[in-house]
Protein backbone atom coordinates (compact mmCIF):
# COMPACT_ATOMS: atom_id res chain seq x y z
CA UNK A 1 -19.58 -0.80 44.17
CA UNK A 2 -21.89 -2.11 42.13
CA UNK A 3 -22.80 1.36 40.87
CA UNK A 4 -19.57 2.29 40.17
CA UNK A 5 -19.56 -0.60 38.08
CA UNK A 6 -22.33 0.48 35.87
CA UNK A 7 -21.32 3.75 35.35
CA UNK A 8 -17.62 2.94 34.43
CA UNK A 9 -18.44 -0.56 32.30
CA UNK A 10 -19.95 1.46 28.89
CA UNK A 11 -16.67 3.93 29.09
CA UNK A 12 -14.20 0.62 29.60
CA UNK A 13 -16.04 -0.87 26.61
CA UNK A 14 -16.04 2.44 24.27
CA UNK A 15 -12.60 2.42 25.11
CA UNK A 16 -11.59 -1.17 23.85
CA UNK A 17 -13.65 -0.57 20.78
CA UNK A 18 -11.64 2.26 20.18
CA UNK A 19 -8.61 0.49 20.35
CA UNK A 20 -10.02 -2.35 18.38
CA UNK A 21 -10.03 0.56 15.65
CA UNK A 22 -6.81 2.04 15.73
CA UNK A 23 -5.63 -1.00 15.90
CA UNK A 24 -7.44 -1.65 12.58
CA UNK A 25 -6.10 1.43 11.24
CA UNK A 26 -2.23 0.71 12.03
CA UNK A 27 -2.51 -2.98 10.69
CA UNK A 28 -3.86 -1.44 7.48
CA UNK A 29 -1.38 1.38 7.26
CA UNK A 30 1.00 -1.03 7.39
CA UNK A 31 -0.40 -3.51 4.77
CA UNK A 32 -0.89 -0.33 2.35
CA UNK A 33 2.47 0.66 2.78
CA UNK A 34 3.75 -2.98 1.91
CA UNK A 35 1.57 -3.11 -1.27
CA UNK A 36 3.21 -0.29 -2.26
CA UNK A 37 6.75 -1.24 -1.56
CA UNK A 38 6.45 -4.58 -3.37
CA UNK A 39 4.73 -2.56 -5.99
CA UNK A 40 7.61 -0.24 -6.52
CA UNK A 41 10.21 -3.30 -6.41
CA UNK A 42 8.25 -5.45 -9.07
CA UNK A 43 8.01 -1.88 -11.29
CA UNK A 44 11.32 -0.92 -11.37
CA UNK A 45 12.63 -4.30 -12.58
CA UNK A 46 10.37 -4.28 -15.57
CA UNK A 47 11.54 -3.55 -19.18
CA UNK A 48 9.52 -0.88 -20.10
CA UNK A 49 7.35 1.77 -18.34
CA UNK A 50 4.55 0.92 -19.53
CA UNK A 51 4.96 -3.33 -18.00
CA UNK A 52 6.03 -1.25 -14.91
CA UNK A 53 2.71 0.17 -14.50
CA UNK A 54 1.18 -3.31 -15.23
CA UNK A 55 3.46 -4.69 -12.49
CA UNK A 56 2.93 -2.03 -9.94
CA UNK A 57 -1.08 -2.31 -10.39
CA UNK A 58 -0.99 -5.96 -10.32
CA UNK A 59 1.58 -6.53 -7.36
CA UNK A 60 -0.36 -4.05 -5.74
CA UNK A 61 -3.91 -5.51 -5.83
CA UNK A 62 -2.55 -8.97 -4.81
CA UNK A 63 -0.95 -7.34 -1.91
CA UNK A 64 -4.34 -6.29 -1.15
CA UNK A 65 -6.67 -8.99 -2.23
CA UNK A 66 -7.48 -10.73 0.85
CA UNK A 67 -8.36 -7.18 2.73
CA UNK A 68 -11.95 -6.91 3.84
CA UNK A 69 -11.45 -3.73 4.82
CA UNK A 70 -10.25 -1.86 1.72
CA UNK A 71 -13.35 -0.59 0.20
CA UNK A 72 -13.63 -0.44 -3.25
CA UNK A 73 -10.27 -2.15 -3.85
CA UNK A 74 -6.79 -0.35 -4.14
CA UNK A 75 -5.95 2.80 -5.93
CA UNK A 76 -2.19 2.36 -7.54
CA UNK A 77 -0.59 5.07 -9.27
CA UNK A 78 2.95 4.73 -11.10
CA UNK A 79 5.25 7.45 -11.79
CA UNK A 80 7.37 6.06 -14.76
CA UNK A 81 8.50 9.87 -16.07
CA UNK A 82 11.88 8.77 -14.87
CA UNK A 83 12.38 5.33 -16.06
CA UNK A 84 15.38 5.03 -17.47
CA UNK A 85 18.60 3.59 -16.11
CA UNK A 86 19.55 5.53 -13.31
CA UNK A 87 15.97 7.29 -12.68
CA UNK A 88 13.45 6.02 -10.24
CA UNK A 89 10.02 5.06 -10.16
CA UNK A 90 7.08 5.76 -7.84
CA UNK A 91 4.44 3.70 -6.89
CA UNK A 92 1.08 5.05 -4.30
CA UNK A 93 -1.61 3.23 -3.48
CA UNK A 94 -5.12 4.52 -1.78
CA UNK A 95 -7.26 2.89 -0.15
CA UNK A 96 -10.28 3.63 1.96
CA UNK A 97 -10.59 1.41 5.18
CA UNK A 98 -14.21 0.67 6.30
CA UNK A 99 -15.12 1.85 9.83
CA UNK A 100 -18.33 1.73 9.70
CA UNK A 101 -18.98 -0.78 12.34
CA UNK A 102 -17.11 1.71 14.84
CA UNK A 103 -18.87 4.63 13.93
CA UNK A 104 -21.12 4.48 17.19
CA UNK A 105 -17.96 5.81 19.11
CA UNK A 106 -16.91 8.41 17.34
CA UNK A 107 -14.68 7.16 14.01
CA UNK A 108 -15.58 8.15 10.74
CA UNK A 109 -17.06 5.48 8.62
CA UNK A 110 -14.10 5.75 6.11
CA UNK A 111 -10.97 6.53 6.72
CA UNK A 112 -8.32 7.32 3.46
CA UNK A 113 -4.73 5.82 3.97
CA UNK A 114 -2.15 6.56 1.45
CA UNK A 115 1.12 4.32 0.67
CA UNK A 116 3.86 5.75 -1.43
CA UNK A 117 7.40 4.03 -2.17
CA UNK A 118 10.44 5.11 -4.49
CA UNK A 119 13.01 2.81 -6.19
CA UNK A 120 15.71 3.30 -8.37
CA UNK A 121 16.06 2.19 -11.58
CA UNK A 122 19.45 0.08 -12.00
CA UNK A 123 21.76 2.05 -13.96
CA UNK A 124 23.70 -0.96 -15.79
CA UNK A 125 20.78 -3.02 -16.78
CA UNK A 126 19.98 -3.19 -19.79
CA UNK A 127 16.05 -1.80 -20.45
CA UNK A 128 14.40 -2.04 -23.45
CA UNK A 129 12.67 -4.61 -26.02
CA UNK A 130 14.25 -6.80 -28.71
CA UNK A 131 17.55 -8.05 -28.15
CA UNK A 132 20.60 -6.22 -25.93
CA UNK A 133 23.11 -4.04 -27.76
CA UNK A 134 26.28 -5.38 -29.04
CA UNK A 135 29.21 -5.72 -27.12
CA UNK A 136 32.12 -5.00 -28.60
CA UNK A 137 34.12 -7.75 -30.20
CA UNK A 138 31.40 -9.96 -30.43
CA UNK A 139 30.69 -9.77 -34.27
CA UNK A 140 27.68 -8.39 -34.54
């Protein structure tokens, strides 16, 4: 028994370590793809594309500030070449999770996850600087 127990303790143990890091990789594949959805959401209710961009990189990087694990910070990317009432924008975020304290079992020491998140543009907002157009009737 107690030979069995030697040979089958260092696979039991490579085995929780490699669900220690897919766990790792799921909780961080879901934190990158929340960063980017909040990212998209604060971008498309900006004025202008280019406070959307400033939004989406700065909703994005608090989303991600307290990650350990996100080497090198987040990567955010805005698509504003439809932002205009009734277009969308699109927000992705990259960000290289550190696995380098798993490497001994296998896993590479990086590992590249990528979030990406559309949202429309609401069509009867008014976007723009200055102040809104005139409605009719209202003397202006």
């Amino acid at each position: 028994m107690s030979l069995e127990l030697v040979l089958v303790t260092p696979l039991f143990v490579a085995f929780l370590l490699f669900l220690a890091g897919a766990g790792r990789m799921v909780d961080a594949q879901s934190q990158v793809d929340g960063a980017a959805r909040d990212a998209v959401r604060a971008a498309s209710i900006a004025r202008d594309s280019g406070s959307a961009q400033e939004l989406a990189q700065e909703t994005a990087t608090a989303g991600l500030r307290d990650s350990r694990w996100c080497s090198g910070g987040p990567s955010v990317q805005t698509d504003v070449s439809d932002f205009a009432p009734g277009g969308r924008v699109e927000v992705t975020i990259v960000c290289d999770v550190d696995l380098s304290d798993l490497a001994f079992i296998g896993l590479p020491g990086t590992k590249r996850l990528q979030g990406r998140s559309v949202a429309p543009i609401d069509t009867f907002t008014f976007r723009g600087g200055g102040d809104a157009p005139a409605e009719p009737g209202d003397g202006r």
